[in-house]
CSV table of C-alpha atoms in Angstrom, one decimal:
chain,number,residue,atom,x,y,z
A,60,UNK,CA,121.7,101.4,5.5
A,61,UNK,CA,118.7,103.1,4.0
A,62,UNK,CA,118.7,105.7,6.7
A,63,UNK,CA,122.3,106.5,5.7
A,64,UNK,CA,121.5,107.1,2.1
A,65,UNK,CA,122.8,110.6,1.1
A,66,UNK,CA,123.3,112.4,-2.2
A,67,UNK,CA,127.1,112.9,-2.3
A,68,UNK,CA,129.1,113.4,-5.4
A,69,UNK,CA,132.6,112.0,-6.0
A,70,UNK,CA,134.2,108.7,-5.2
A,71,UNK,CA,136.0,110.0,-2.1
A,72,UNK,CA,132.8,111.4,-0.7
A,73,UNK,CA,131.0,108.2,-1.5
A,74,UNK,CA,133.7,106.2,0.3
A,75,UNK,CA,133.5,108.5,3.3
A,76,UNK,CA,129.7,108.2,3.4
A,77,UNK,CA,129.9,104.4,3.3
A,78,UNK,CA,132.3,104.4,6.3
A,79,UNK,CA,130.1,106.8,8.1
A,80,UNK,CA,127.1,104.6,7.5
A,81,UNK,CA,128.9,101.5,8.8
A,82,UNK,CA,130.1,103.4,11.9
A,83,UNK,CA,126.5,104.6,12.6
A,84,UNK,CA,125.1,101.1,12.2
A,85,UNK,CA,127.7,99.7,14.6
A,86,UNK,CA,127.0,102.5,17.1
A,87,UNK,CA,123.3,101.8,16.9
A,88,UNK,CA,123.9,98.1,17.4
A,89,UNK,CA,126.0,98.9,20.5
A,90,UNK,CA,123.3,101.0,22.0
A,91,UNK,CA,120.7,98.3,21.4
A,92,UNK,CA,123.0,95.7,22.9
A,93,UNK,CA,123.6,97.9,25.9
A,94,UNK,CA,119.9,98.1,26.8
A,95,UNK,CA,119.5,94.5,28.0
A,96,UNK,CA,122.7,94.9,30.1
A,97,UNK,CA,121.4,98.1,31.7
A,98,UNK,CA,118.0,96.4,32.4
A,99,UNK,CA,119.7,93.4,34.0
A,100,UNK,CA,122.0,95.7,36.1
A,101,UNK,CA,118.9,97.7,37.3
A,102,UNK,CA,117.1,94.6,38.5
A,103,UNK,CA,120.2,93.0,40.0
A,104,UNK,CA,121.0,96.1,42.0
A,105,UNK,CA,117.4,96.4,43.1
A,106,UNK,CA,117.4,92.7,44.2
A,107,UNK,CA,120.5,93.3,46.2
A,108,UNK,CA,119.0,96.3,47.9
A,109,UNK,CA,115.9,94.2,48.8
A,110,UNK,CA,117.9,91.3,50.2
A,111,UNK,CA,119.9,93.8,52.3
A,112,UNK,CA,116.7,95.3,53.6
A,113,UNK,CA,115.2,92.0,54.5
A,114,UNK,CA,118.3,90.9,56.4
A,115,UNK,CA,118.5,94.2,58.2
A,116,UNK,CA,114.9,94.4,59.2
A,117,UNK,CA,114.0,90.7,60.0
A,118,UNK,CA,115.9,88.3,62.2
A,119,UNK,CA,116.8,85.0,60.6
A,120,UNK,CA,114.5,83.0,62.8
A,121,UNK,CA,111.6,85.3,61.9
A,122,UNK,CA,112.1,84.6,58.2
A,123,UNK,CA,112.3,80.9,58.9
A,124,UNK,CA,108.9,81.0,60.8
A,125,UNK,CA,110.3,80.5,64.3
A,126,UNK,CA,111.5,82.7,67.1
A,127,UNK,CA,109.7,84.8,69.8
A,128,UNK,CA,107.6,86.7,67.2
A,129,UNK,CA,105.9,83.6,66.0
A,130,UNK,CA,106.0,81.6,69.3
A,131,UNK,CA,103.9,84.3,71.0
A,132,UNK,CA,102.2,86.3,68.3
A,133,UNK,CA,99.7,89.0,69.1
A,134,UNK,CA,96.5,90.4,67.6
A,135,UNK,CA,96.5,90.2,63.8
A,136,UNK,CA,99.6,88.0,63.7
A,137,UNK,CA,98.0,85.4,66.0
A,138,UNK,CA,94.9,85.3,63.9
A,139,UNK,CA,96.8,85.0,60.6
A,140,UNK,CA,99.1,82.3,62.0
A,141,UNK,CA,96.2,80.3,63.4
A,142,UNK,CA,94.4,80.1,60.1
A,143,UNK,CA,97.6,79.5,58.2
A,144,UNK,CA,98.6,76.4,60.2
A,145,UNK,CA,95.0,75.1,60.7
A,146,UNK,CA,94.5,75.2,56.9
A,147,UNK,CA,97.5,73.0,56.4
A,148,UNK,CA,96.5,70.5,59.0
A,149,UNK,CA,93.2,69.8,57.3
A,150,UNK,CA,92.4,67.9,54.1
A,151,UNK,CA,91.8,69.6,50.8
A,152,UNK,CA,88.2,70.8,50.5
A,153,UNK,CA,85.9,72.8,48.3
A,154,UNK,CA,85.7,75.7,48.3
A,155,UNK,CA,89.4,75.6,48.1
A,156,UNK,CA,90.2,77.9,51.0
A,157,UNK,CA,87.8,76.2,53.4
A,158,UNK,CA,89.0,74.3,56.5
A,159,UNK,CA,87.0,72.5,59.1
A,160,UNK,CA,89.9,72.6,61.6
A,161,UNK,CA,88.5,75.9,62.7
A,162,UNK,CA,84.9,76.6,63.5
A,163,UNK,CA,84.0,72.9,63.6
A,164,UNK,CA,81.7,71.5,62.3
A,165,UNK,CA,80.8,74.3,59.9
A,166,UNK,CA,84.3,75.2,58.9
A,167,UNK,CA,85.5,78.6,57.7
A,168,UNK,CA,87.5,80.1,54.8
A,169,UNK,CA,91.0,81.3,55.7
A,170,UNK,CA,90.2,84.4,53.7
A,171,UNK,CA,88.1,85.4,56.8
A,172,UNK,CA,91.0,84.7,59.2
A,173,UNK,CA,93.3,86.9,57.2
A,174,UNK,CA,95.8,84.1,56.7
A,175,UNK,CA,97.3,85.0,53.4
A,176,UNK,CA,95.7,82.4,51.1
A,177,UNK,CA,98.5,82.6,48.6
A,178,UNK,CA,101.2,81.7,51.2
A,179,UNK,CA,98.8,79.1,52.8
A,180,UNK,CA,98.1,77.4,49.5
A,181,UNK,CA,101.9,77.1,48.8
A,182,UNK,CA,102.5,75.8,52.3
A,183,UNK,CA,99.6,73.2,52.1
A,184,UNK,CA,100.9,72.0,48.7
A,185,UNK,CA,104.3,71.5,50.3
A,186,UNK,CA,102.9,69.7,53.3
A,187,UNK,CA,100.8,67.4,51.0
A,188,UNK,CA,103.7,66.5,48.7
A,189,UNK,CA,106.3,66.1,51.5
A,190,UNK,CA,104.1,64.5,54.1
A,191,UNK,CA,105.6,66.8,56.8
A,192,UNK,CA,103.9,68.8,59.5
A,193,UNK,CA,102.5,72.3,58.8
A,194,UNK,CA,105.1,75.0,58.2
A,195,UNK,CA,105.0,78.7,58.9
A,196,UNK,CA,105.7,80.5,55.6
A,197,UNK,CA,104.5,83.9,56.8
A,198,UNK,CA,108.0,84.8,57.8
A,199,UNK,CA,109.2,84.0,54.3
A,200,UNK,CA,106.3,86.1,52.9
A,201,UNK,CA,107.5,89.1,55.0
A,202,UNK,CA,111.0,88.6,53.6
A,203,UNK,CA,109.7,88.3,50.1
A,204,UNK,CA,107.8,91.6,50.5
A,205,UNK,CA,111.0,93.4,51.5
A,206,UNK,CA,113.0,91.8,48.7
A,207,UNK,CA,110.5,92.4,46.0
A,208,UNK,CA,109.7,96.0,47.1
A,209,UNK,CA,112.7,97.7,45.4
A,210,UNK,CA,112.6,95.3,42.4
A,211,UNK,CA,108.9,96.3,41.8
A,212,UNK,CA,109.9,100.0,42.3
A,213,UNK,CA,112.6,99.6,39.7
A,214,UNK,CA,110.1,97.9,37.3
A,215,UNK,CA,107.7,100.9,37.7
A,216,UNK,CA,110.5,103.4,37.2
A,217,UNK,CA,111.6,101.6,34.0
A,218,UNK,CA,108.1,102.1,32.8
A,219,UNK,CA,108.9,105.8,32.7
A,220,UNK,CA,112.0,105.0,30.7
A,221,UNK,CA,114.3,106.1,33.4
A,222,UNK,CA,118.0,105.2,33.6
A,223,UNK,CA,120.0,103.1,36.0
A,224,UNK,CA,120.6,105.8,38.6
A,225,UNK,CA,116.9,106.9,38.9
A,226,UNK,CA,115.7,103.3,39.0
A,227,UNK,CA,118.2,102.5,41.8
A,228,UNK,CA,117.1,105.5,43.7
A,229,UNK,CA,113.4,104.5,43.4
A,230,UNK,CA,114.3,101.0,44.6
A,231,UNK,CA,116.2,102.4,47.6
A,232,UNK,CA,113.4,104.7,48.6
A,233,UNK,CA,110.8,102.0,48.2
A,234,UNK,CA,112.9,99.7,50.5
A,235,UNK,CA,112.8,102.1,53.4
A,236,UNK,CA,109.3,103.4,52.8
A,237,UNK,CA,107.7,104.1,56.2
A,238,UNK,CA,104.3,102.8,55.2
A,239,UNK,CA,105.8,99.4,54.6
A,240,UNK,CA,108.1,99.2,57.6
A,241,UNK,CA,105.4,100.3,60.0
A,242,UNK,CA,103.1,97.6,58.7
A,243,UNK,CA,105.1,94.6,59.8
A,244,UNK,CA,102.5,93.8,62.5
A,245,UNK,CA,100.0,93.1,59.7
A,246,UNK,CA,101.7,90.5,57.6
A,247,UNK,CA,99.5,90.4,54.5
A,248,UNK,CA,99.3,94.2,54.1
A,249,UNK,CA,103.1,94.3,53.5
A,250,UNK,CA,102.6,93.2,49.9
A,251,UNK,CA,103.1,96.8,48.6
A,252,UNK,CA,105.1,95.4,45.8
A,253,UNK,CA,101.9,94.4,44.1
A,254,UNK,CA,100.9,98.0,43.8
A,255,UNK,CA,104.2,98.9,42.3
A,256,UNK,CA,103.9,96.1,39.8
A,257,UNK,CA,100.4,97.4,38.9
A,258,UNK,CA,101.9,100.8,38.3
A,259,UNK,CA,104.6,99.4,36.1
A,260,UNK,CA,102.0,97.6,34.0
A,261,UNK,CA,99.9,100.7,33.6
A,262,UNK,CA,102.9,102.7,32.5
A,263,UNK,CA,103.7,100.1,29.9
A,264,UNK,CA,100.2,99.7,28.6
A,265,UNK,CA,98.7,103.2,28.3
A,266,UNK,CA,96.6,102.1,25.2
A,267,UNK,CA,95.8,98.5,26.2
A,268,UNK,CA,97.5,95.3,25.2
A,269,UNK,CA,97.7,91.7,26.3
A,270,UNK,CA,96.1,90.9,29.6
A,271,UNK,CA,98.0,87.9,30.8
A,272,UNK,CA,100.2,89.8,33.2
A,273,UNK,CA,97.4,92.0,34.7
A,274,UNK,CA,95.3,88.8,35.2
A,275,UNK,CA,98.1,87.1,37.1
A,276,UNK,CA,98.7,90.2,39.2
A,277,UNK,CA,95.0,90.4,40.0
A,278,UNK,CA,94.9,86.7,41.0
A,279,UNK,CA,97.9,87.1,43.3
A,280,UNK,CA,96.4,90.3,44.9
A,281,UNK,CA,93.1,88.7,45.6
A,282,UNK,CA,94.8,85.8,47.3
A,283,UNK,CA,96.9,88.1,49.5
A,284,UNK,CA,94.4,90.6,50.8
A,285,UNK,CA,91.2,92.3,49.6
A,286,UNK,CA,92.5,95.8,50.4
A,287,UNK,CA,95.5,95.2,48.1
A,288,UNK,CA,93.2,93.7,45.4
A,289,UNK,CA,90.9,96.7,45.4
A,290,UNK,CA,93.9,99.1,44.9
A,291,UNK,CA,95.4,96.9,42.1
A,292,UNK,CA,92.0,96.9,40.4
A,293,UNK,CA,91.7,100.7,40.6
A,294,UNK,CA,95.2,101.1,39.2
A,295,UNK,CA,94.8,98.7,36.3
A,296,UNK,CA,91.4,100.3,35.5
A,297,UNK,CA,93.4,103.1,34.1
A,298,UNK,CA,94.4,101.0,31.1
A,299,UNK,CA,90.9,100.4,29.6
A,300,UNK,CA,89.8,103.9,30.7
A,301,UNK,CA,92.7,105.4,28.7
A,302,UNK,CA,91.8,103.2,25.7
A,303,UNK,CA,88.2,104.6,25.9
A,304,UNK,CA,89.4,108.2,26.1
A,305,UNK,CA,91.7,107.6,23.1
A,306,UNK,CA,88.8,106.6,20.9
A,307,UNK,CA,86.8,109.8,21.6
């Protein structure tokens, strides 16, 4: 109500000013209440776009880790799948990503077989807890990349304080981005959503801030592919660089 304080003479004018202040406060509250609704609508719409993209691009058996694409993989896919399954078939070792199922007796890290350590660790944990045979989660990873791509694009667009329509457009464009769709043969490099999340963090932290989210993102990126990790590092480096420039 302090912002509504005005110097008005007369009872009628004071009464009118009071009503105007109350209306302004209610309107401001309505705008504030509408912001979470718009944010939720933005991410829900982006998620639906991502689900539609995943179902349109990937057959159901590919997502489930079966079908011709996984039964007869070629080139990079064959190498990634071999390390992914071999890692699950072995006991837990240290270093964490090492398996002796390959390159026996010396063993090898699945980071060198390009087997998506993040997905492989999740799969091995599931196999350990369930006691089941190794599972192929690389298809689920591909689906997750397509689903999260428009969501991460909407997150980056909201960092620019854009509205629902521009964020939805950004998500739609990201879902059909050629650089992503033409990368399906290299499973791990499909994690473009990590770069969009990094961009969103940079836009929200131009002058620094807490580092929990960037740290988690860096950990996820390094467990997916070193190429993606390097790009995420370069993008997040803009935050401390901007902080240094602001002090000059």
